[in-house]
Amino acid sequence: VPLTVSWLAELGPGRKCRWFLSASGAAIAAAILFEFAVGYLAAAPVFSKALWCSEPAWIMCRYLANEERLKGNRLLNVWHHGGYLGFRLYPDYRVFYDGRYIFHDLLLESSAAVRKADSWQRFLDKYQVEVACMQRGAGYSKLQKTVSEKGGKFLMGVPFYRVYMPQAVWALVYWDDDNLVLVRRGSVDAGWLSKTEYVRLLPDVQFLRTGEKDLPILRRELARHLRQTLGRGPECLQLQKWLRDV
């Protein structure tokens, strides 16, 4: 802006034109400063005391950091979250792997294990994983026949975590728009797990039971989900509207 005003002044405009150019330059500069103050200063860590990070796992990190019952358990994480999880959660948790070369053998082994549900379970058992932090995936791992409350039968897509993390072994205790946290049942207190596990409000499923007995459970689980995620993300609004309609 200052250079443009200076160059235009060299063209030798009249007094009124110079005044107009100066006023325009001042207005543009003021607008830029205002945008800087509103947009940048509010987000910069120096001024807002917030962590400046683009990772989508920060809400999940907040949950793990606040949940005392899970601290110290053996953690599994996705590769590209490792550095951020290590920064946020150490020493309460130690990451399974991150982007460094020293973990490349584990990356190859996990990539091979994920091809089948059985081999994936052997992989988790081998490394005694107790808390699995996973990302939600698009699509479905398989189809299964389902019967509705009114007796109707239809095919339903089953998300990958219901296939690769069988409910008999793993309990879903947290989820948001991007991530899941599942806990091995034998590694935590059963009483705590009974109050924390999601049994009705499940992400990425095509059918949720909404019978008279299911509604109180859905309400409790939605309230827990909103507390855990701070109500962030479009799914929170969609779920609230959906449950009101139900």
PDB file of C-alpha atoms in Angstrom:
ATOM      1  CA  VAL A   1       0.000   0.000   0.000  1.00  0.00           C
ATOM      2  CA  PRO A   2       2.704   2.623   0.830  1.00  0.00           C
ATOM      3  CA  LEU A   3       4.647   1.802  -2.338  1.00  0.00           C
ATOM      4  CA  THR A   4       1.546   2.109  -4.518  1.00  0.00           C
ATOM      5  CA  VAL A   5       0.672   5.511  -3.049  1.00  0.00           C
ATOM      6  CA  SER A   6       4.277   6.645  -3.518  1.00  0.00           C
ATOM      7  CA  TRP A   7       4.395   5.554  -7.153  1.00  0.00           C
ATOM      8  CA  LEU A   8       1.070   7.214  -7.926  1.00  0.00           C
ATOM      9  CA  ALA A   9       2.345  10.435  -6.331  1.00  0.00           C
ATOM     10  CA  GLU A  10       5.260  10.435  -8.761  1.00  0.00           C
ATOM     11  CA  LEU A  11       2.794  10.775 -11.621  1.00  0.00           C
ATOM     12  CA  GLY A  12       2.226  14.351 -10.476  1.00  0.00           C
ATOM     13  CA  PRO A  13      -1.540  14.318  -9.780  1.00  0.00           C
ATOM     14  CA  GLY A  14      -3.376  17.387  -8.623  1.00  0.00           C
ATOM     15  CA  ARG A  15      -4.029  18.349  -5.009  1.00  0.00           C
ATOM     16  CA  LYS A  16      -7.478  16.728  -4.838  1.00  0.00           C
ATOM     17  CA  CYS A  17      -6.161  13.520  -6.378  1.00  0.00           C
ATOM     18  CA  ARG A  18      -3.279  13.401  -3.894  1.00  0.00           C
ATOM     19  CA  TRP A  19      -5.715  13.870  -1.027  1.00  0.00           C
ATOM     20  CA  PHE A  20      -7.946  11.085  -2.388  1.00  0.00           C
ATOM     21  CA  LEU A  21      -4.994   8.705  -2.804  1.00  0.00           C
ATOM     22  CA  SER A  22      -3.729   9.441   0.713  1.00  0.00           C
ATOM     23  CA  ALA A  23      -7.177   8.912   2.239  1.00  0.00           C
ATOM     24  CA  SER A  24      -7.639   5.673   0.292  1.00  0.00           C
ATOM     25  CA  GLY A  25      -4.223   4.418   1.390  1.00  0.00           C
ATOM     26  CA  ALA A  26      -4.978   5.231   5.027  1.00  0.00           C
ATOM     27  CA  ALA A  27      -8.340   3.433   4.843  1.00  0.00           C
ATOM     28  CA  ILE A  28      -6.799   0.342   3.275  1.00  0.00           C
ATOM     29  CA  ALA A  29      -3.998   0.311   5.851  1.00  0.00           C
ATOM     30  CA  ALA A  30      -6.549   0.649   8.676  1.00  0.00           C
ATOM     31  CA  ALA A  31      -8.579  -2.252   7.259  1.00  0.00           C
ATOM     32  CA  ILE A  32      -5.452  -4.429   7.069  1.00  0.00           C
ATOM     33  CA  LEU A  33      -4.499  -3.580  10.652  1.00  0.00           C
ATOM     34  CA  PHE A  34      -8.038  -4.336  11.836  1.00  0.00           C
ATOM     35  CA  GLU A  35      -8.026  -7.728  10.087  1.00  0.00           C
ATOM     36  CA  PHE A  36      -4.622  -8.459  11.591  1.00  0.00           C
ATOM     37  CA  ALA A  37      -5.857  -7.635  15.081  1.00  0.00           C
ATOM     38  CA  VAL A  38      -9.094  -9.626  14.767  1.00  0.00           C
ATOM     39  CA  GLY A  39      -7.810 -12.600  12.794  1.00  0.00           C
ATOM     40  CA  TYR A  40      -4.194 -13.130  13.736  1.00  0.00           C
ATOM     41  CA  LEU A  41      -3.809 -11.897  17.295  1.00  0.00           C
ATOM     42  CA  ALA A  42      -6.807 -13.944  18.443  1.00  0.00           C
ATOM     43  CA  ALA A  43      -5.242 -17.145  17.093  1.00  0.00           C
ATOM     44  CA  ALA A  44      -1.526 -16.646  17.750  1.00  0.00           C
ATOM     45  CA  PRO A  45      -0.259 -18.579  20.820  1.00  0.00           C
ATOM     46  CA  VAL A  46       1.664 -15.571  22.137  1.00  0.00           C
ATOM     47  CA  PHE A  47      -1.551 -13.601  22.588  1.00  0.00           C
ATOM     48  CA  SER A  48      -4.251 -16.259  23.042  1.00  0.00           C
ATOM     49  CA  LYS A  49      -2.246 -18.793  25.148  1.00  0.00           C
ATOM     50  CA  ALA A  50      -3.588 -21.501  22.825  1.00  0.00           C
ATOM     51  CA  LEU A  51      -1.591 -24.288  21.219  1.00  0.00           C
ATOM     52  CA  TRP A  52      -1.091 -23.575  17.538  1.00  0.00           C
ATOM     53  CA  CYS A  53      -1.449 -26.924  15.813  1.00  0.00           C
ATOM     54  CA  SER A  54      -3.322 -28.132  12.769  1.00  0.00           C
ATOM     55  CA  GLU A  55      -3.673 -31.720  13.976  1.00  0.00           C
ATOM     56  CA  PRO A  56      -7.302 -32.897  14.102  1.00  0.00           C
ATOM     57  CA  ALA A  57      -6.623 -34.939  17.258  1.00  0.00           C
ATOM     58  CA  TRP A  58      -6.528 -32.152  19.832  1.00  0.00           C
ATOM     59  CA  ILE A  59     -10.003 -32.873  21.230  1.00  0.00           C
ATOM     60  CA  MET A  60      -9.121 -36.562  21.568  1.00  0.00           C
ATOM     61  CA  CYS A  61      -5.898 -35.533  23.332  1.00  0.00           C
ATOM     62  CA  ARG A  62      -7.939 -33.452  25.735  1.00  0.00           C
ATOM     63  CA  TYR A  63     -10.073 -36.485  26.573  1.00  0.00           C
ATOM     64  CA  LEU A  64      -7.053 -38.761  27.113  1.00  0.00           C
ATOM     65  CA  ALA A  65      -5.293 -36.166  29.264  1.00  0.00           C
ATOM     66  CA  ASN A  66      -8.351 -35.777  31.506  1.00  0.00           C
ATOM     67  CA  GLU A  67      -9.282 -39.468  31.834  1.00  0.00           C
ATOM     68  CA  GLU A  68      -7.343 -40.785  34.814  1.00  0.00           C
ATOM     69  CA  ARG A  69      -8.547 -44.384  34.357  1.00  0.00           C
ATOM     70  CA  LEU A  70      -6.701 -44.703  31.039  1.00  0.00           C
ATOM     71  CA  LYS A  71      -3.353 -43.184  31.934  1.00  0.00           C
ATOM     72  CA  GLY A  72      -0.429 -45.600  31.909  1.00  0.00           C
ATOM     73  CA  ASN A  73      -2.126 -48.117  29.614  1.00  0.00           C
ATOM     74  CA  ARG A  74      -0.369 -49.275  26.463  1.00  0.00           C
ATOM     75  CA  LEU A  75      -1.395 -46.926  23.683  1.00  0.00           C
ATOM     76  CA  LEU A  76      -1.875 -47.532  19.975  1.00  0.00           C
ATOM     77  CA  ASN A  77      -2.019 -44.477  17.735  1.00  0.00           C
ATOM     78  CA  VAL A  78      -2.073 -43.752  14.026  1.00  0.00           C
ATOM     79  CA  TRP A  79       1.323 -42.959  12.540  1.00  0.00           C
ATOM     80  CA  HIS A  80       0.839 -39.284  11.715  1.00  0.00           C
ATOM     81  CA  HIS A  81      -0.610 -38.436  15.146  1.00  0.00           C
ATOM     82  CA  GLY A  82       2.372 -39.836  17.037  1.00  0.00           C
ATOM     83  CA  GLY A  83       4.420 -36.655  17.320  1.00  0.00           C
ATOM     84  CA  TYR A  84       1.482 -34.571  18.481  1.00  0.00           C
ATOM     85  CA  LEU A  85       0.253 -37.195  20.962  1.00  0.00           C
ATOM     86  CA  GLY A  86       3.751 -37.541  22.385  1.00  0.00           C
ATOM     87  CA  PHE A  87       4.014 -33.772  22.795  1.00  0.00           C
ATOM     88  CA  ARG A  88       0.613 -33.466  24.469  1.00  0.00           C
ATOM     89  CA  LEU A  89       0.386 -36.637  26.565  1.00  0.00           C
ATOM     90  CA  TYR A  90       3.863 -37.585  27.787  1.00  0.00           C
ATOM     91  CA  PRO A  91       4.591 -38.867  30.431  1.00  0.00           C
ATOM     92  CA  ASP A  92       1.054 -40.182  31.095  1.00  0.00           C
ATOM     93  CA  TYR A  93       1.155 -42.086  27.794  1.00  0.00           C
ATOM     94  CA  ARG A  94       3.921 -43.251  25.486  1.00  0.00           C
ATOM     95  CA  VAL A  95       3.093 -43.283  21.795  1.00  0.00           C
ATOM     96  CA  PHE A  96       3.209 -46.498  19.799  1.00  0.00           C
ATOM     97  CA  TYR A  97       5.035 -44.897  16.863  1.00  0.00           C
ATOM     98  CA  ASP A  98       5.504 -41.581  15.117  1.00  0.00           C
ATOM     99  CA  GLY A  99       7.120 -40.267  11.945  1.00  0.00           C
ATOM    100  CA  ARG A 100      10.735 -41.069  12.852  1.00  0.00           C
ATOM    101  CA  TYR A 101      12.749 -43.704  10.997  1.00  0.00           C
ATOM    102  CA  ILE A 102      13.316 -45.760  14.156  1.00  0.00           C
ATOM    103  CA  PHE A 103       9.677 -46.916  13.933  1.00  0.00           C
ATOM    104  CA  HIS A 104       9.621 -47.891  10.248  1.00  0.00           C
ATOM    105  CA  ASP A 105       9.624 -51.632  10.980  1.00  0.00           C
ATOM    106  CA  LEU A 106       6.462 -51.214  13.050  1.00  0.00           C
ATOM    107  CA  LEU A 107       4.852 -49.268  10.219  1.00  0.00           C
ATOM    108  CA  LEU A 108       5.466 -52.108   7.776  1.00  0.00           C
ATOM    109  CA  GLU A 109       4.211 -54.693  10.261  1.00  0.00           C
ATOM    110  CA  SER A 110       1.004 -52.789  11.042  1.00  0.00           C
ATOM    111  CA  SER A 111       0.314 -52.194   7.331  1.00  0.00           C
ATOM    112  CA  ALA A 112       0.509 -55.931   6.725  1.00  0.00           C
ATOM    113  CA  ALA A 113      -1.601 -56.768   9.788  1.00  0.00           C
ATOM    114  CA  VAL A 114      -4.490 -54.466   8.832  1.00  0.00           C
ATOM    115  CA  ARG A 115      -5.292 -56.504   5.698  1.00  0.00           C
ATOM    116  CA  LYS A 116      -7.446 -58.894   7.754  1.00  0.00           C
ATOM    117  CA  ALA A 117      -9.318 -58.584  11.033  1.00  0.00           C
ATOM    118  CA  ASP A 118      -7.718 -61.725  12.499  1.00  0.00           C
ATOM    119  CA  SER A 119      -4.168 -60.626  11.744  1.00  0.00           C
ATOM    120  CA  TRP A 120      -4.949 -57.199  13.168  1.00  0.00           C
ATOM    121  CA  GLN A 121      -6.048 -58.761  16.455  1.00  0.00           C
ATOM    122  CA  ARG A 122      -2.854 -60.817  16.598  1.00  0.00           C
ATOM    123  CA  PHE A 123      -0.899 -57.612  16.080  1.00  0.00           C
ATOM    124  CA  LEU A 124      -2.708 -55.875  18.971  1.00  0.00           C
ATOM    125  CA  ASP A 125      -2.240 -58.905  21.220  1.00  0.00           C
ATOM    126  CA  LYS A 126       1.456 -59.186  20.356  1.00  0.00           C
ATOM    127  CA  TYR A 127       2.131 -55.640  21.541  1.00  0.00           C
ATOM    128  CA  GLN A 128      -0.372 -55.852  24.423  1.00  0.00           C
ATOM    129  CA  VAL A 129      -2.294 -52.782  23.271  1.00  0.00           C
ATOM    130  CA  GLU A 130      -4.830 -51.651  25.862  1.00  0.00           C
ATOM    131  CA  VAL A 131      -6.014 -48.287  24.468  1.00  0.00           C
ATOM    132  CA  ALA A 132      -6.430 -47.913  20.699  1.00  0.00           C
ATOM    133  CA  CYS A 133      -6.659 -44.417  19.190  1.00  0.00           C
ATOM    134  CA  MET A 134      -7.890 -44.855  15.639  1.00  0.00           C
ATOM    135  CA  GLN A 135      -9.252 -42.688  12.869  1.00  0.00           C
ATOM    136  CA  ARG A 136     -12.715 -43.071  11.469  1.00  0.00           C
ATOM    137  CA  GLY A 137     -12.768 -44.467   7.948  1.00  0.00           C
ATOM    138  CA  ALA A 138     -15.086 -43.999   5.019  1.00  0.00           C
ATOM    139  CA  GLY A 139     -17.144 -46.907   3.716  1.00  0.00           C
ATOM    140  CA  TYR A 140     -18.017 -50.222   5.323  1.00  0.00           C
ATOM    141  CA  SER A 141     -16.041 -53.385   5.935  1.00  0.00           C
ATOM    142  CA  LYS A 142     -18.938 -55.764   5.359  1.00  0.00           C
ATOM    143  CA  LEU A 143     -22.725 -56.113   5.156  1.00  0.00           C
ATOM    144  CA  GLN A 144     -24.890 -57.911   7.679  1.00  0.00           C
ATOM    145  CA  LYS A 145     -28.584 -58.701   7.988  1.00  0.00           C
ATOM    146  CA  THR A 146     -30.432 -56.608  10.568  1.00  0.00           C
ATOM    147  CA  VAL A 147     -33.959 -56.766  11.977  1.00  0.00           C
ATOM    148  CA  SER A 148     -35.720 -53.531  12.977  1.00  0.00           C
ATOM    149  CA  GLU A 149     -38.060 -53.053  15.956  1.00  0.00           C
ATOM    150  CA  LYS A 150     -41.039 -53.670  13.659  1.00  0.00           C
ATOM    151  CA  GLY A 151     -39.600 -56.891  12.300  1.00  0.00           C
ATOM    152  CA  GLY A 152     -38.347 -55.511   9.000  1.00  0.00           C
ATOM    153  CA  LYS A 153     -35.220 -57.108   7.592  1.00  0.00           C
ATOM    154  CA  PHE A 154     -32.530 -55.262   5.643  1.00  0.00           C
ATOM    155  CA  LEU A 155     -28.803 -55.258   4.900  1.00  0.00           C
ATOM    156  CA  MET A 156     -26.702 -52.860   6.956  1.00  0.00           C
ATOM    157  CA  GLY A 157     -23.150 -51.716   6.365  1.00  0.00           C
ATOM    158  CA  VAL A 158     -20.779 -52.420   9.257  1.00  0.00           C
ATOM    159  CA  PRO A 159     -17.988 -49.861   9.850  1.00  0.00           C
ATOM    160  CA  PHE A 160     -14.420 -51.096  10.041  1.00  0.00           C
ATOM    161  CA  TYR A 161     -14.002 -50.664  13.809  1.00  0.00           C
ATOM    162  CA  ARG A 162     -16.917 -53.028  14.493  1.00  0.00           C
ATOM    163  CA  VAL A 163     -15.144 -55.668  12.392  1.00  0.00           C
ATOM    164  CA  TYR A 164     -11.503 -55.075  13.319  1.00  0.00           C
ATOM    165  CA  MET A 165     -12.178 -54.242  16.979  1.00  0.00           C
ATOM    166  CA  PRO A 166     -14.780 -56.847  18.059  1.00  0.00           C
ATOM    167  CA  GLN A 167     -17.153 -55.652  20.745  1.00  0.00           C
ATOM    168  CA  ALA A 168     -16.485 -58.716  22.891  1.00  0.00           C
ATOM    169  CA  VAL A 169     -12.885 -57.552  23.349  1.00  0.00           C
ATOM    170  CA  TRP A 170     -12.965 -53.794  22.766  1.00  0.00           C
ATOM    171  CA  ALA A 171     -15.266 -51.064  24.125  1.00  0.00           C
ATOM    172  CA  LEU A 172     -15.783 -47.693  22.426  1.00  0.00           C
ATOM    173  CA  VAL A 173     -15.350 -44.956  25.061  1.00  0.00           C
ATOM    174  CA  TYR A 174     -14.780 -41.846  22.918  1.00  0.00           C
ATOM    175  CA  TRP A 175     -15.396 -40.605  19.396  1.00  0.00           C
ATOM    176  CA  ASP A 176     -15.506 -37.339  17.506  1.00  0.00           C
ATOM    177  CA  ASP A 177     -15.734 -36.272  13.865  1.00  0.00           C
ATOM    178  CA  ASP A 178     -12.318 -37.770  13.090  1.00  0.00           C
ATOM    179  CA  ASN A 179     -11.183 -40.157  15.822  1.00  0.00           C
ATOM    180  CA  LEU A 180     -12.111 -43.143  17.978  1.00  0.00           C
ATOM    181  CA  VAL A 181     -10.793 -44.411  21.313  1.00  0.00           C
ATOM    182  CA  LEU A 182     -11.386 -48.066  22.141  1.00  0.00           C
ATOM    183  CA  VAL A 183     -10.343 -49.816  25.351  1.00  0.00           C
ATOM    184  CA  ARG A 184      -9.531 -53.482  25.923  1.00  0.00           C
ATOM    185  CA  ARG A 185     -12.175 -54.663  28.355  1.00  0.00           C
ATOM    186  CA  GLY A 186      -9.862 -56.518  30.706  1.00  0.00           C
ATOM    187  CA  SER A 187      -7.510 -53.557  31.144  1.00  0.00           C
ATOM    188  CA  VAL A 188      -9.878 -51.154  32.960  1.00  0.00           C
ATOM    189  CA  ASP A 189     -12.333 -51.228  35.842  1.00  0.00           C
ATOM    190  CA  ALA A 190     -15.602 -52.856  34.781  1.00  0.00           C
ATOM    191  CA  GLY A 191     -17.720 -50.409  36.806  1.00  0.00           C
ATOM    192  CA  TRP A 192     -16.111 -47.404  35.124  1.00  0.00           C
ATOM    193  CA  LEU A 193     -16.481 -49.009  31.721  1.00  0.00           C
ATOM    194  CA  SER A 194     -20.189 -49.662  32.195  1.00  0.00           C
ATOM    195  CA  LYS A 195     -20.730 -45.904  32.625  1.00  0.00           C
ATOM    196  CA  THR A 196     -18.392 -44.864  29.821  1.00  0.00           C
ATOM    197  CA  GLU A 197     -18.911 -47.281  26.933  1.00  0.00           C
ATOM    198  CA  TYR A 198     -21.034 -46.256  23.952  1.00  0.00           C
ATOM    199  CA  VAL A 199     -23.545 -49.026  23.327  1.00  0.00           C
ATOM    200  CA  ARG A 200     -26.307 -47.212  21.387  1.00  0.00           C
ATOM    201  CA  LEU A 201     -24.912 -43.956  19.969  1.00  0.00           C
ATOM    202  CA  LEU A 202     -22.327 -45.378  17.589  1.00  0.00           C
ATOM    203  CA  PRO A 203     -20.544 -43.497  14.774  1.00  0.00           C
ATOM    204  CA  ASP A 204     -20.729 -44.557  11.129  1.00  0.00           C
ATOM    205  CA  VAL A 205     -23.498 -47.132  11.587  1.00  0.00           C
ATOM    206  CA  GLN A 206     -26.515 -47.141   9.294  1.00  0.00           C
ATOM    207  CA  PHE A 207     -29.101 -48.163  11.872  1.00  0.00           C
ATOM    208  CA  LEU A 208     -29.627 -47.055  15.480  1.00  0.00           C
ATOM    209  CA  ARG A 209     -32.349 -48.578  17.635  1.00  0.00           C
ATOM    210  CA  THR A 210     -34.749 -45.902  18.898  1.00  0.00           C
ATOM    211  CA  GLY A 211     -37.277 -47.931  20.850  1.00  0.00           C
ATOM    212  CA  GLU A 212     -38.766 -46.788  24.124  1.00  0.00           C
ATOM    213  CA  LYS A 213     -36.030 -48.551  26.105  1.00  0.00           C
ATOM    214  CA  ASP A 214     -33.273 -47.167  23.895  1.00  0.00           C
ATOM    215  CA  LEU A 215     -34.133 -43.454  24.083  1.00  0.00           C
ATOM    216  CA  PRO A 216     -32.920 -42.816  27.678  1.00  0.00           C
ATOM    217  CA  ILE A 217     -29.609 -44.500  26.810  1.00  0.00           C
ATOM    218  CA  LEU A 218     -29.287 -42.440  23.630  1.00  0.00           C
ATOM    219  CA  ARG A 219     -29.900 -39.232  25.591  1.00  0.00           C
ATOM    220  CA  ARG A 220     -27.256 -40.102  28.202  1.00  0.00           C
ATOM    221  CA  GLU A 221     -24.718 -41.095  25.585  1.00  0.00           C
ATOM    222  CA  LEU A 222     -25.343 -37.963  23.528  1.00  0.00           C
ATOM    223  CA  ALA A 223     -24.881 -35.789  26.620  1.00  0.00           C
ATOM    224  CA  ARG A 224     -21.592 -37.587  27.341  1.00  0.00           C
ATOM    225  CA  HIS A 225     -20.493 -37.168  23.725  1.00  0.00           C
ATOM    226  CA  LEU A 226     -21.189 -33.418  23.841  1.00  0.00           C
ATOM    227  CA  ARG A 227     -19.187 -33.083  27.068  1.00  0.00           C
ATOM    228  CA  GLN A 228     -16.246 -35.010  25.675  1.00  0.00           C
ATOM    229  CA  THR A 229     -16.084 -33.100  22.392  1.00  0.00           C
ATOM    230  CA  LEU A 230     -17.125 -29.687  23.763  1.00  0.00           C
ATOM    231  CA  GLY A 231     -19.953 -29.792  21.251  1.00  0.00           C
ATOM    232  CA  ARG A 232     -17.468 -29.155  18.420  1.00  0.00           C
ATOM    233  CA  GLY A 233     -18.066 -30.326  14.879  1.00  0.00           C
ATOM    234  CA  PRO A 234     -21.064 -30.580  12.575  1.00  0.00           C
ATOM    235  CA  GLU A 235     -22.041 -34.045  13.824  1.00  0.00           C
ATOM    236  CA  CYS A 236     -22.870 -32.714  17.269  1.00  0.00           C
ATOM    237  CA  LEU A 237     -25.503 -30.373  15.841  1.00  0.00           C
ATOM    238  CA  GLN A 238     -26.850 -33.088  13.537  1.00  0.00           C
ATOM    239  CA  LEU A 239     -27.169 -35.580  16.396  1.00  0.00           C
ATOM    240  CA  GLN A 240     -29.005 -33.116  18.621  1.00  0.00           C
ATOM    241  CA  LYS A 241     -31.472 -32.317  15.848  1.00  0.00           C
ATOM    242  CA  TRP A 242     -31.878 -36.020  15.025  1.00  0.00           C
ATOM    243  CA  LEU A 243     -32.611 -36.971  18.650  1.00  0.00           C
ATOM    244  CA  ARG A 244     -35.132 -34.132  19.008  1.00  0.00           C
ATOM    245  CA  ASP A 245     -36.913 -35.399  15.874  1.00  0.00           C
ATOM    246  CA  VAL A 246     -36.923 -38.942  17.235  1.00  0.00           C
TER     247      VAL A 246
END
